[in-house]
Every structure is written in C-alpha cells, then in structure tokens.
Amino acid sequence: MSDMIKIAAAAVAAALCAVVVRRQSPEIALVLGIGACALIVLYCSGALTAVMELVDKLAEAGNLSAQAVEPVIKTAGIAIVTRLAADFCKDAQEGGLASAVELAGTALALAAALPLMSAVLDVLTRLL
C-alpha cells in the first residue's frame, strides 16, 4: 500500500508539473510525462520480477510447460505497453496515432497468443 501511495504522489506531482510546463512548452510536458512513467515502471520492476517468479512456480505446480505460460505473459506485456503508448499519443493530441498503436497492440497480442490457441486446438482435436 505504501508503494502505491509513493507512486500516486509521484504521478500527481509529475502531472501538476506537466500542466504548468504545458503552457509554455507542450513538448517538454510530454517528455516529463514519459520520464515520470519510465521511473514508475523502473520502481515497479522488483514487483514485476516477484510476479514472474510466482507465475513460474504456479506453472510448475500445475504441470504447465513454458510454452503454455509464455503467450499469456507476452500478451499481458503487450497490453500494458500498448495502453501506455496510446495514452501518451492521446496526451500529445495524436488520436490517430493512438488508434494505430491500439490496433497494432491488438494484432501483436493475437499473434503472441497463437501458440496457445494452437495448443488448445490440438487438445480439442485429440479429444474428438
């Protein structure tokens, strides 16, 4: 909980700074937002590592292969990066670019999930 309070405080402070700076230089405000986002993601990297370790343990406990778990993790990562990039594009008043990023993220997430879908299809084929 205290980590989230720190992250929220840093994000609000960066947002307020960006609002003030945006009047004079919108480009600097965008760079400030991207920098704050990068710092927040770096701050959370330890938590992400712990989550990845837990996913690995759960996969081992459930007798799941890495090939079954990897597409899920990749898809989640693609979704997170897509959301961040699209939001930054929207902040830069580039709605069309944000839509393109979202479309690309959707296509790449589906492509990342193909091995899992193929494995499910193989299992269904064997059952029938």
mmCIF file of N, CA and C in Angstrom:
data_model
loop_
_atom_site.group_PDB
_atom_site.id
_atom_site.type_symbol
_atom_site.label_atom_id
_atom_site.label_comp_id
_atom_site.label_asym_id
_atom_site.label_seq_id
_atom_site.Cartn_x
_atom_site.Cartn_y
_atom_site.Cartn_z
ATOM 1 N N MET A 1 0.831 -1.197 0.000
ATOM 2 C CA MET A 1 0.000 0.000 0.000
ATOM 3 C C MET A 1 0.869 1.253 0.000
ATOM 4 N N SER A 2 1.933 1.260 0.788
ATOM 5 C CA SER A 2 2.772 2.451 0.861
ATOM 6 C C SER A 2 3.489 2.701 -0.463
ATOM 7 N N ASP A 3 3.829 1.617 -1.201
ATOM 8 C CA ASP A 3 4.444 1.801 -2.520
ATOM 9 C C ASP A 3 3.474 2.492 -3.471
ATOM 10 N N MET A 4 2.207 2.103 -3.411
ATOM 11 C CA MET A 4 1.222 2.715 -4.305
ATOM 12 C C MET A 4 1.012 4.183 -3.951
ATOM 13 N N ILE A 5 1.077 4.513 -2.684
ATOM 14 C CA ILE A 5 0.949 5.918 -2.276
ATOM 15 C C ILE A 5 2.121 6.723 -2.821
ATOM 16 N N LYS A 6 3.337 6.151 -2.759
ATOM 17 C CA LYS A 6 4.511 6.830 -3.313
ATOM 18 C C LYS A 6 4.372 7.032 -4.822
ATOM 19 N N ILE A 7 3.912 5.993 -5.509
ATOM 20 C CA ILE A 7 3.747 6.070 -6.958
ATOM 21 C C ILE A 7 2.682 7.097 -7.315
ATOM 22 N N ALA A 8 1.570 7.069 -6.598
ATOM 23 C CA ALA A 8 0.492 8.027 -6.867
ATOM 24 C C ALA A 8 0.962 9.459 -6.608
ATOM 25 N N ALA A 9 1.693 9.670 -5.538
ATOM 26 C CA ALA A 9 2.201 11.010 -5.229
ATOM 27 C C ALA A 9 3.160 11.489 -6.309
ATOM 28 N N ALA A 10 4.045 10.615 -6.748
ATOM 29 C CA ALA A 10 4.990 10.989 -7.806
ATOM 30 C C ALA A 10 4.254 11.283 -9.108
ATOM 31 N N ALA A 11 3.243 10.482 -9.423
ATOM 32 C CA ALA A 11 2.483 10.693 -10.653
ATOM 33 C C ALA A 11 1.709 12.002 -10.604
ATOM 34 N N VAL A 12 1.085 12.290 -9.482
ATOM 35 C CA VAL A 12 0.335 13.549 -9.350
ATOM 36 C C VAL A 12 1.289 14.741 -9.423
ATOM 37 N N ALA A 13 2.448 14.641 -8.769
ATOM 38 C CA ALA A 13 3.430 15.726 -8.829
ATOM 39 C C ALA A 13 3.916 15.940 -10.265
ATOM 40 N N ALA A 14 4.197 14.855 -10.970
ATOM 41 C CA ALA A 14 4.647 14.974 -12.363
ATOM 42 C C ALA A 14 3.537 15.547 -13.242
ATOM 43 N N ALA A 15 2.305 15.128 -12.992
ATOM 44 C CA ALA A 15 1.178 15.651 -13.772
ATOM 45 C C ALA A 15 0.989 17.146 -13.533
ATOM 46 N N LEU A 16 1.099 17.574 -12.280
ATOM 47 C CA LEU A 16 0.974 19.004 -11.979
ATOM 48 C C LEU A 16 2.099 19.805 -12.636
ATOM 49 N N CYS A 17 3.309 19.276 -12.580
ATOM 50 C CA CYS A 17 4.432 19.941 -13.257
ATOM 51 C C CYS A 17 4.186 20.010 -14.758
ATOM 52 N N ALA A 18 3.673 18.940 -15.324
ATOM 53 C CA ALA A 18 3.401 18.916 -16.763
ATOM 54 C C ALA A 18 2.336 19.931 -17.142
ATOM 55 N N VAL A 19 1.326 20.088 -16.288
ATOM 56 C CA VAL A 19 0.274 21.071 -16.564
ATOM 57 C C VAL A 19 0.860 22.477 -16.579
ATOM 58 N N VAL A 20 1.725 22.767 -15.635
ATOM 59 C CA VAL A 20 2.345 24.098 -15.566
ATOM 60 C C VAL A 20 3.263 24.331 -16.766
ATOM 61 N N VAL A 21 4.068 23.342 -17.092
ATOM 62 C CA VAL A 21 5.034 23.471 -18.186
ATOM 63 C C VAL A 21 4.333 23.478 -19.540
ATOM 64 N N ARG A 22 3.196 22.788 -19.661
ATOM 65 C CA ARG A 22 2.489 22.652 -20.934
ATOM 66 C C ARG A 22 2.115 24.016 -21.526
ATOM 67 N N ARG A 23 1.868 24.993 -20.693
ATOM 68 C CA ARG A 23 1.510 26.328 -21.197
ATOM 69 C C ARG A 23 2.624 26.933 -22.039
ATOM 70 N N GLN A 24 3.852 26.744 -21.599
ATOM 71 C CA GLN A 24 4.997 27.325 -22.297
ATOM 72 C C GLN A 24 5.558 26.390 -23.363
ATOM 73 N N SER A 25 5.612 25.100 -23.049
ATOM 74 C CA SER A 25 6.248 24.154 -23.956
ATOM 75 C C SER A 25 5.575 22.780 -23.860
ATOM 76 N N PRO A 26 4.612 22.511 -24.736
ATOM 77 C CA PRO A 26 3.919 21.221 -24.688
ATOM 78 C C PRO A 26 4.853 20.028 -24.895
ATOM 79 N N GLU A 27 5.924 20.234 -25.672
ATOM 80 C CA GLU A 27 6.854 19.132 -25.924
ATOM 81 C C GLU A 27 7.572 18.712 -24.645
ATOM 82 N N ILE A 28 7.987 19.699 -23.873
ATOM 83 C CA ILE A 28 8.671 19.405 -22.603
ATOM 84 C C ILE A 28 7.713 18.705 -21.644
ATOM 85 N N ALA A 29 6.455 19.099 -21.650
ATOM 86 C CA ALA A 29 5.463 18.459 -20.777
ATOM 87 C C ALA A 29 5.296 16.993 -21.140
ATOM 88 N N LEU A 30 5.301 16.692 -22.440
ATOM 89 C CA LEU A 30 5.175 15.306 -22.872
ATOM 90 C C LEU A 30 6.398 14.499 -22.443
ATOM 91 N N VAL A 31 7.577 15.068 -22.616
ATOM 92 C CA VAL A 31 8.814 14.386 -22.201
ATOM 93 C C VAL A 31 8.814 14.170 -20.687
ATOM 94 N N LEU A 32 8.322 15.131 -19.939
ATOM 95 C CA LEU A 32 8.219 14.998 -18.490
ATOM 96 C C LEU A 32 7.310 13.824 -18.127
ATOM 97 N N GLY A 33 6.187 13.708 -18.813
ATOM 98 C CA GLY A 33 5.272 12.595 -18.561
ATOM 99 C C GLY A 33 5.889 11.258 -18.887
ATOM 100 N N ILE A 34 6.588 11.180 -20.015
ATOM 101 C CA ILE A 34 7.240 9.934 -20.408
ATOM 102 C C ILE A 34 8.325 9.564 -19.403
ATOM 103 N N GLY A 35 9.093 10.547 -18.974
ATOM 104 C CA GLY A 35 10.143 10.292 -17.982
ATOM 105 C C GLY A 35 9.570 9.805 -16.660
ATOM 106 N N ALA A 36 8.490 10.442 -16.209
ATOM 107 C CA ALA A 36 7.855 10.013 -14.960
ATOM 108 C C ALA A 36 7.326 8.588 -15.091
ATOM 109 N N CYS A 37 6.753 8.291 -16.238
ATOM 110 C CA CYS A 37 6.242 6.934 -16.485
ATOM 111 C C CYS A 37 7.383 5.921 -16.444
ATOM 112 N N ALA A 38 8.488 6.241 -17.068
ATOM 113 C CA ALA A 38 9.643 5.331 -17.073
ATOM 114 C C ALA A 38 10.159 5.090 -15.655
ATOM 115 N N LEU A 39 10.221 6.146 -14.862
ATOM 116 C CA LEU A 39 10.686 5.986 -13.482
ATOM 117 C C LEU A 39 9.734 5.122 -12.660
ATOM 118 N N ILE A 40 8.445 5.294 -12.880
ATOM 119 C CA ILE A 40 7.462 4.493 -12.154
ATOM 120 C C ILE A 40 7.586 3.019 -12.545
ATOM 121 N N VAL A 41 7.758 2.765 -13.833
ATOM 122 C CA VAL A 41 7.913 1.375 -14.285
ATOM 123 C C VAL A 41 9.191 0.770 -13.703
ATOM 124 N N LEU A 42 10.273 1.532 -13.686
ATOM 125 C CA LEU A 42 11.517 1.041 -13.086
ATOM 126 C C LEU A 42 11.339 0.759 -11.600
ATOM 127 N N TYR A 43 10.609 1.615 -10.923
ATOM 128 C CA TYR A 43 10.353 1.423 -9.496
ATOM 129 C C TYR A 43 9.577 0.120 -9.264
ATOM 130 N N CYS A 44 8.704 -0.215 -10.192
ATOM 131 C CA CYS A 44 7.874 -1.422 -10.057
ATOM 132 C C CYS A 44 8.555 -2.683 -10.571
ATOM 133 N N SER A 45 9.748 -2.563 -11.116
ATOM 134 C CA SER A 45 10.398 -3.727 -11.714
ATOM 135 C C SER A 45 10.630 -4.849 -10.697
ATOM 136 N N GLY A 46 10.890 -4.512 -9.464
ATOM 137 C CA GLY A 46 11.054 -5.536 -8.435
ATOM 138 C C GLY A 46 9.771 -6.325 -8.220
ATOM 139 N N ALA A 47 8.652 -5.625 -8.216
ATOM 140 C CA ALA A 47 7.364 -6.297 -8.052
ATOM 141 C C ALA A 47 7.064 -7.171 -9.263
ATOM 142 N N LEU A 48 7.420 -6.686 -10.444
ATOM 143 C CA LEU A 48 7.192 -7.476 -11.652
ATOM 144 C C LEU A 48 8.035 -8.752 -11.651
ATOM 145 N N THR A 49 9.241 -8.652 -11.131
ATOM 146 C CA THR A 49 10.099 -9.836 -11.016
ATOM 147 C C THR A 49 9.476 -10.848 -10.065
ATOM 148 N N ALA A 50 8.933 -10.380 -8.955
ATOM 149 C CA ALA A 50 8.274 -11.275 -7.997
ATOM 150 C C ALA A 50 7.055 -11.940 -8.628
ATOM 151 N N VAL A 51 6.309 -11.207 -9.423
ATOM 152 C CA VAL A 51 5.139 -11.775 -10.094
ATOM 153 C C VAL A 51 5.575 -12.857 -11.082
ATOM 154 N N MET A 52 6.650 -12.584 -11.824
ATOM 155 C CA MET A 52 7.147 -13.565 -12.792
ATOM 156 C C MET A 52 7.606 -14.848 -12.080
ATOM 157 N N GLU A 53 8.255 -14.711 -10.939
ATOM 158 C CA GLU A 53 8.680 -15.885 -10.179
ATOM 159 C C GLU A 53 7.474 -16.698 -9.709
ATOM 160 N N LEU A 54 6.428 -16.007 -9.262
ATOM 161 C CA LEU A 54 5.216 -16.706 -8.818
ATOM 162 C C LEU A 54 4.549 -17.414 -9.988
ATOM 163 N N VAL A 55 4.499 -16.774 -11.144
ATOM 164 C CA VAL A 55 3.905 -17.410 -12.322
ATOM 165 C C VAL A 55 4.677 -18.675 -12.682
ATOM 166 N N ASP A 56 6.005 -18.609 -12.596
ATOM 167 C CA ASP A 56 6.821 -19.795 -12.875
ATOM 168 C C ASP A 56 6.517 -20.919 -11.885
ATOM 169 N N LYS A 57 6.394 -20.572 -10.597
ATOM 170 C CA LYS A 57 6.073 -21.585 -9.582
ATOM 171 C C LYS A 57 4.698 -22.203 -9.829
ATOM 172 N N LEU A 58 3.727 -21.359 -10.178
ATOM 173 C CA LEU A 58 2.380 -21.863 -10.451
ATOM 174 C C LEU A 58 2.373 -22.769 -11.677
ATOM 175 N N ALA A 59 3.151 -22.403 -12.684
ATOM 176 C CA ALA A 59 3.237 -23.231 -13.886
ATOM 177 C C ALA A 59 3.835 -24.592 -13.558
ATOM 178 N N GLU A 60 4.870 -24.599 -12.725
ATOM 179 C CA GLU A 60 5.480 -25.871 -12.314
ATOM 180 C C GLU A 60 4.503 -26.704 -11.493
ATOM 181 N N ALA A 61 3.788 -26.058 -10.570
ATOM 182 C CA ALA A 61 2.840 -26.779 -9.726
ATOM 183 C C ALA A 61 1.688 -27.354 -10.545
ATOM 184 N N GLY A 62 1.300 -26.646 -11.583
ATOM 185 C CA GLY A 62 0.202 -27.119 -12.425
ATOM 186 C C GLY A 62 0.655 -27.972 -13.588
ATOM 187 N N ASN A 63 1.928 -28.317 -13.617
ATOM 188 C CA ASN A 63 2.495 -29.107 -14.710
ATOM 189 C C ASN A 63 2.286 -28.447 -16.073
ATOM 190 N N LEU A 64 2.398 -27.130 -16.122
ATOM 191 C CA LEU A 64 2.261 -26.395 -17.379
ATOM 192 C C LEU A 64 3.637 -26.142 -17.957
ATOM 193 N N SER A 65 3.733 -26.271 -19.242
ATOM 194 C CA SER A 65 5.013 -26.001 -19.892
ATOM 195 C C SER A 65 5.194 -24.498 -20.068
ATOM 196 N N ALA A 66 6.421 -24.110 -20.293
ATOM 197 C CA ALA A 66 6.712 -22.692 -20.536
ATOM 198 C C ALA A 66 6.013 -22.214 -21.791
ATOM 199 N N GLN A 67 5.804 -23.120 -22.738
ATOM 200 C CA GLN A 67 5.118 -22.764 -23.976
ATOM 201 C C GLN A 67 3.656 -22.393 -23.730
ATOM 202 N N ALA A 68 3.075 -22.884 -22.648
ATOM 203 C CA ALA A 68 1.688 -22.545 -22.330
ATOM 204 C C ALA A 68 1.587 -21.230 -21.568
ATOM 205 N N VAL A 69 2.589 -20.928 -20.767
ATOM 206 C CA VAL A 69 2.544 -19.731 -19.929
ATOM 207 C C VAL A 69 3.086 -18.503 -20.661
ATOM 208 N N GLU A 70 4.090 -18.698 -21.489
ATOM 209 C CA GLU A 70 4.755 -17.589 -22.168
ATOM 210 C C GLU A 70 3.806 -16.703 -22.979
ATOM 211 N N PRO A 71 2.857 -17.267 -23.768
ATOM 212 C CA PRO A 71 1.953 -16.395 -24.527
ATOM 213 C C PRO A 71 1.080 -15.500 -23.642
ATOM 214 N N VAL A 72 0.707 -16.020 -22.493
ATOM 215 C CA VAL A 72 -0.121 -15.223 -21.576
ATOM 216 C C VAL A 72 0.676 -14.030 -21.050
ATOM 217 N N ILE A 73 1.922 -14.273 -20.673
ATOM 218 C CA ILE A 73 2.773 -13.209 -20.154
ATOM 219 C C ILE A 73 3.076 -12.191 -21.249
ATOM 220 N N LYS A 74 3.377 -12.679 -22.454
ATOM 221 C CA LYS A 74 3.647 -11.762 -23.564
ATOM 222 C C LYS A 74 2.431 -10.900 -23.870
ATOM 223 N N THR A 75 1.255 -11.510 -23.869
ATOM 224 C CA THR A 75 0.030 -10.768 -24.164
ATOM 225 C C THR A 75 -0.226 -9.695 -23.114
ATOM 226 N N ALA A 76 -0.002 -10.008 -21.860
ATOM 227 C CA ALA A 76 -0.170 -9.014 -20.795
ATOM 228 C C ALA A 76 0.832 -7.876 -20.963
ATOM 229 N N GLY A 77 2.075 -8.192 -21.282
ATOM 230 C CA GLY A 77 3.089 -7.168 -21.504
ATOM 231 C C GLY A 77 2.741 -6.277 -22.683
ATOM 232 N N ILE A 78 2.265 -6.879 -23.765
ATOM 233 C CA ILE A 78 1.864 -6.104 -24.938
ATOM 234 C C ILE A 78 0.713 -5.167 -24.579
ATOM 235 N N ALA A 79 -0.228 -5.657 -23.798
ATOM 236 C CA ALA A 79 -1.371 -4.825 -23.400
ATOM 237 C C ALA A 79 -0.929 -3.621 -22.576
ATOM 238 N N ILE A 80 -0.002 -3.838 -21.655
ATOM 239 C CA ILE A 80 0.482 -2.746 -20.804
ATOM 240 C C ILE A 80 1.212 -1.699 -21.641
ATOM 241 N N VAL A 81 2.124 -2.143 -22.504
ATOM 242 C CA VAL A 81 2.890 -1.207 -23.332
ATOM 243 C C VAL A 81 1.972 -0.467 -24.295
ATOM 244 N N THR A 82 1.004 -1.176 -24.862
ATOM 245 C CA THR A 82 0.053 -0.546 -25.784
ATOM 246 C C THR A 82 -0.735 0.547 -25.087
ATOM 247 N N ARG A 83 -1.210 0.252 -23.901
ATOM 248 C CA ARG A 83 -2.011 1.236 -23.148
ATOM 249 C C ARG A 83 -1.188 2.485 -22.851
ATOM 250 N N LEU A 84 0.041 2.304 -22.378
ATOM 251 C CA LEU A 84 0.902 3.442 -22.066
ATOM 252 C C LEU A 84 1.197 4.270 -23.314
ATOM 253 N N ALA A 85 1.572 3.599 -24.400
ATOM 254 C CA ALA A 85 1.916 4.317 -25.630
ATOM 255 C C ALA A 85 0.708 5.056 -26.193
ATOM 256 N N ALA A 86 -0.446 4.414 -26.200
ATOM 257 C CA ALA A 86 -1.654 5.058 -26.719
ATOM 258 C C ALA A 86 -2.044 6.266 -25.867
ATOM 259 N N ASP A 87 -1.927 6.141 -24.568
ATOM 260 C CA ASP A 87 -2.252 7.274 -23.697
ATOM 261 C C ASP A 87 -1.304 8.450 -23.919
ATOM 262 N N PHE A 88 -0.019 8.169 -24.135
ATOM 263 C CA PHE A 88 0.914 9.253 -24.420
ATOM 264 C C PHE A 88 0.608 9.906 -25.763
ATOM 265 N N CYS A 89 0.220 9.106 -26.736
ATOM 266 C CA CYS A 89 -0.161 9.679 -28.033
ATOM 267 C C CYS A 89 -1.398 10.563 -27.891
ATOM 268 N N LYS A 90 -2.346 10.132 -27.094
ATOM 269 C CA LYS A 90 -3.552 10.942 -26.863
ATOM 270 C C LYS A 90 -3.197 12.241 -26.153
ATOM 271 N N ASP A 91 -2.266 12.175 -25.183
ATOM 272 C CA ASP A 91 -1.818 13.383 -24.492
ATOM 273 C C ASP A 91 -1.146 14.360 -25.443
ATOM 274 N N ALA A 92 -0.503 13.825 -26.479
ATOM 275 C CA ALA A 92 0.173 14.665 -27.466
ATOM 276 C C ALA A 92 -0.800 15.118 -28.562
ATOM 277 N N GLN A 93 -2.094 14.903 -28.349
ATOM 278 C CA GLN A 93 -3.135 15.289 -29.302
ATOM 279 C C GLN A 93 -2.990 14.548 -30.634
ATOM 280 N N GLU A 94 -2.523 13.308 -30.573
ATOM 281 C CA GLU A 94 -2.361 12.470 -31.766
ATOM 282 C C GLU A 94 -3.298 11.273 -31.659
ATOM 283 N N GLY A 95 -4.588 11.533 -31.775
ATOM 284 C CA GLY A 95 -5.595 10.480 -31.642
ATOM 285 C C GLY A 95 -5.462 9.397 -32.699
ATOM 286 N N GLY A 96 -5.138 9.792 -33.927
ATOM 287 C CA GLY A 96 -4.973 8.810 -34.997
ATOM 288 C C GLY A 96 -3.810 7.875 -34.716
ATOM 289 N N LEU A 97 -2.721 8.433 -34.236
ATOM 290 C CA LEU A 97 -1.560 7.617 -33.893
ATOM 291 C C LEU A 97 -1.888 6.686 -32.720
ATOM 292 N N ALA A 98 -2.654 7.194 -31.763
ATOM 293 C CA ALA A 98 -3.068 6.364 -30.627
ATOM 294 C C ALA A 98 -3.909 5.189 -31.111
ATOM 295 N N SER A 99 -4.799 5.430 -32.057
ATOM 296 C CA SER A 99 -5.621 4.350 -32.610
ATOM 297 C C SER A 99 -4.757 3.327 -33.331
ATOM 298 N N ALA A 100 -3.751 3.803 -34.058
ATOM 299 C CA ALA A 100 -2.840 2.888 -34.754
ATOM 300 C C ALA A 100 -2.059 2.037 -33.762
ATOM 301 N N VAL A 101 -1.622 2.639 -32.665
ATOM 302 C CA VAL A 101 -0.901 1.886 -31.629
ATOM 303 C C VAL A 101 -1.815 0.828 -31.025
ATOM 304 N N GLU A 102 -3.063 1.193 -30.765
ATOM 305 C CA GLU A 102 -4.009 0.234 -30.198
ATOM 306 C C GLU A 102 -4.286 -0.912 -31.165
ATOM 307 N N LEU A 103 -4.424 -0.598 -32.459
ATOM 308 C CA LEU A 103 -4.637 -1.640 -33.450
ATOM 309 C C LEU A 103 -3.422 -2.570 -33.542
ATOM 310 N N ALA A 104 -2.227 -1.980 -33.547
ATOM 311 C CA ALA A 104 -1.002 -2.782 -33.597
ATOM 312 C C ALA A 104 -0.884 -3.653 -32.351
ATOM 313 N N GLY A 105 -1.215 -3.101 -31.193
ATOM 314 C CA GLY A 105 -1.165 -3.873 -29.947
ATOM 315 C C GLY A 105 -2.119 -5.054 -29.981
ATOM 316 N N THR A 106 -3.309 -4.834 -30.527
ATOM 317 C CA THR A 106 -4.281 -5.920 -30.642
ATOM 318 C C THR A 106 -3.760 -7.026 -31.556
ATOM 319 N N ALA A 107 -3.228 -6.614 -32.709
ATOM 320 C CA ALA A 107 -2.698 -7.601 -33.660
ATOM 321 C C ALA A 107 -1.529 -8.376 -33.055
ATOM 322 N N LEU A 108 -0.627 -7.674 -32.378
ATOM 323 C CA LEU A 108 0.534 -8.344 -31.785
ATOM 324 C C LEU A 108 0.130 -9.245 -30.615
ATOM 325 N N ALA A 109 -0.885 -8.844 -29.855
ATOM 326 C CA ALA A 109 -1.362 -9.690 -28.755
ATOM 327 C C ALA A 109 -1.971 -10.977 -29.303
ATOM 328 N N LEU A 110 -2.739 -10.850 -30.383
ATOM 329 C CA LEU A 110 -3.302 -12.050 -31.002
ATOM 330 C C LEU A 110 -2.201 -12.948 -31.552
ATOM 331 N N ALA A 111 -1.197 -12.341 -32.165
ATOM 332 C CA ALA A 111 -0.080 -13.124 -32.699
ATOM 333 C C ALA A 111 0.682 -13.820 -31.572
ATOM 334 N N ALA A 112 0.841 -13.134 -30.440
ATOM 335 C CA ALA A 112 1.544 -13.736 -29.300
ATOM 336 C C ALA A 112 0.754 -14.895 -28.715
ATOM 337 N N ALA A 113 -0.572 -14.836 -28.826
ATOM 338 C CA ALA A 113 -1.424 -15.884 -28.261
ATOM 339 C C ALA A 113 -1.609 -17.063 -29.210
ATOM 340 N N LEU A 114 -1.134 -16.967 -30.446
ATOM 341 C CA LEU A 114 -1.321 -18.047 -31.416
ATOM 342 C C LEU A 114 -0.804 -19.402 -30.948
ATOM 343 N N PRO A 115 0.386 -19.483 -30.350
ATOM 344 C CA PRO A 115 0.838 -20.807 -29.890
ATOM 345 C C PRO A 115 -0.106 -21.436 -28.866
ATOM 346 N N LEU A 116 -0.663 -20.609 -28.001
ATOM 347 C CA LEU A 116 -1.597 -21.128 -27.002
ATOM 348 C C LEU A 116 -2.888 -21.596 -27.673
ATOM 349 N N MET A 117 -3.385 -20.806 -28.618
ATOM 350 C CA MET A 117 -4.596 -21.204 -29.337
ATOM 351 C C MET A 117 -4.356 -22.483 -30.134
ATOM 352 N N SER A 118 -3.181 -22.602 -30.708
ATOM 353 C CA SER A 118 -2.828 -23.812 -31.458
ATOM 354 C C SER A 118 -2.782 -25.027 -30.537
ATOM 355 N N ALA A 119 -2.234 -24.865 -29.345
ATOM 356 C CA ALA A 119 -2.178 -25.969 -28.380
ATOM 357 C C ALA A 119 -3.579 -26.382 -27.948
ATOM 358 N N VAL A 120 -4.460 -25.415 -27.737
ATOM 359 C CA VAL A 120 -5.846 -25.728 -27.360
ATOM 360 C C VAL A 120 -6.531 -26.479 -28.495
ATOM 361 N N LEU A 121 -6.290 -26.053 -29.718
ATOM 362 C CA LEU A 121 -6.873 -26.732 -30.877
ATOM 363 C C LEU A 121 -6.368 -28.172 -30.971
ATOM 364 N N ASP A 122 -5.094 -28.380 -30.717
ATOM 365 C CA ASP A 122 -4.530 -29.738 -30.732
ATOM 366 C C ASP A 122 -5.193 -30.629 -29.675
ATOM 367 N N VAL A 123 -5.394 -30.087 -28.490
ATOM 368 C CA VAL A 123 -6.036 -30.852 -27.416
ATOM 369 C C VAL A 123 -7.465 -31.192 -27.807
ATOM 370 N N LEU A 124 -8.179 -30.233 -28.358
ATOM 371 C CA LEU A 124 -9.569 -30.499 -28.771
ATOM 372 C C LEU A 124 -9.634 -31.540 -29.887
ATOM 373 N N THR A 125 -8.679 -31.464 -30.806
ATOM 374 C CA THR A 125 -8.628 -32.441 -31.894
ATOM 375 C C THR A 125 -8.376 -33.847 -31.347
ATOM 376 N N ARG A 126 -7.499 -33.976 -30.373
ATOM 377 C CA ARG A 126 -7.223 -35.282 -29.780
ATOM 378 C C ARG A 126 -8.441 -35.817 -29.020
ATOM 379 N N LEU A 127 -9.182 -34.912 -28.397
ATOM 380 C CA LEU A 127 -10.357 -35.350 -27.638
ATOM 381 C C LEU A 127 -11.470 -35.836 -28.551
ATOM 382 N N LEU A 128 -11.549 -35.265 -29.721
ATOM 383 C CA LEU A 128 -12.615 -35.680 -30.664
ATOM 384 C C LEU A 128 -12.112 -36.829 -31.462
#
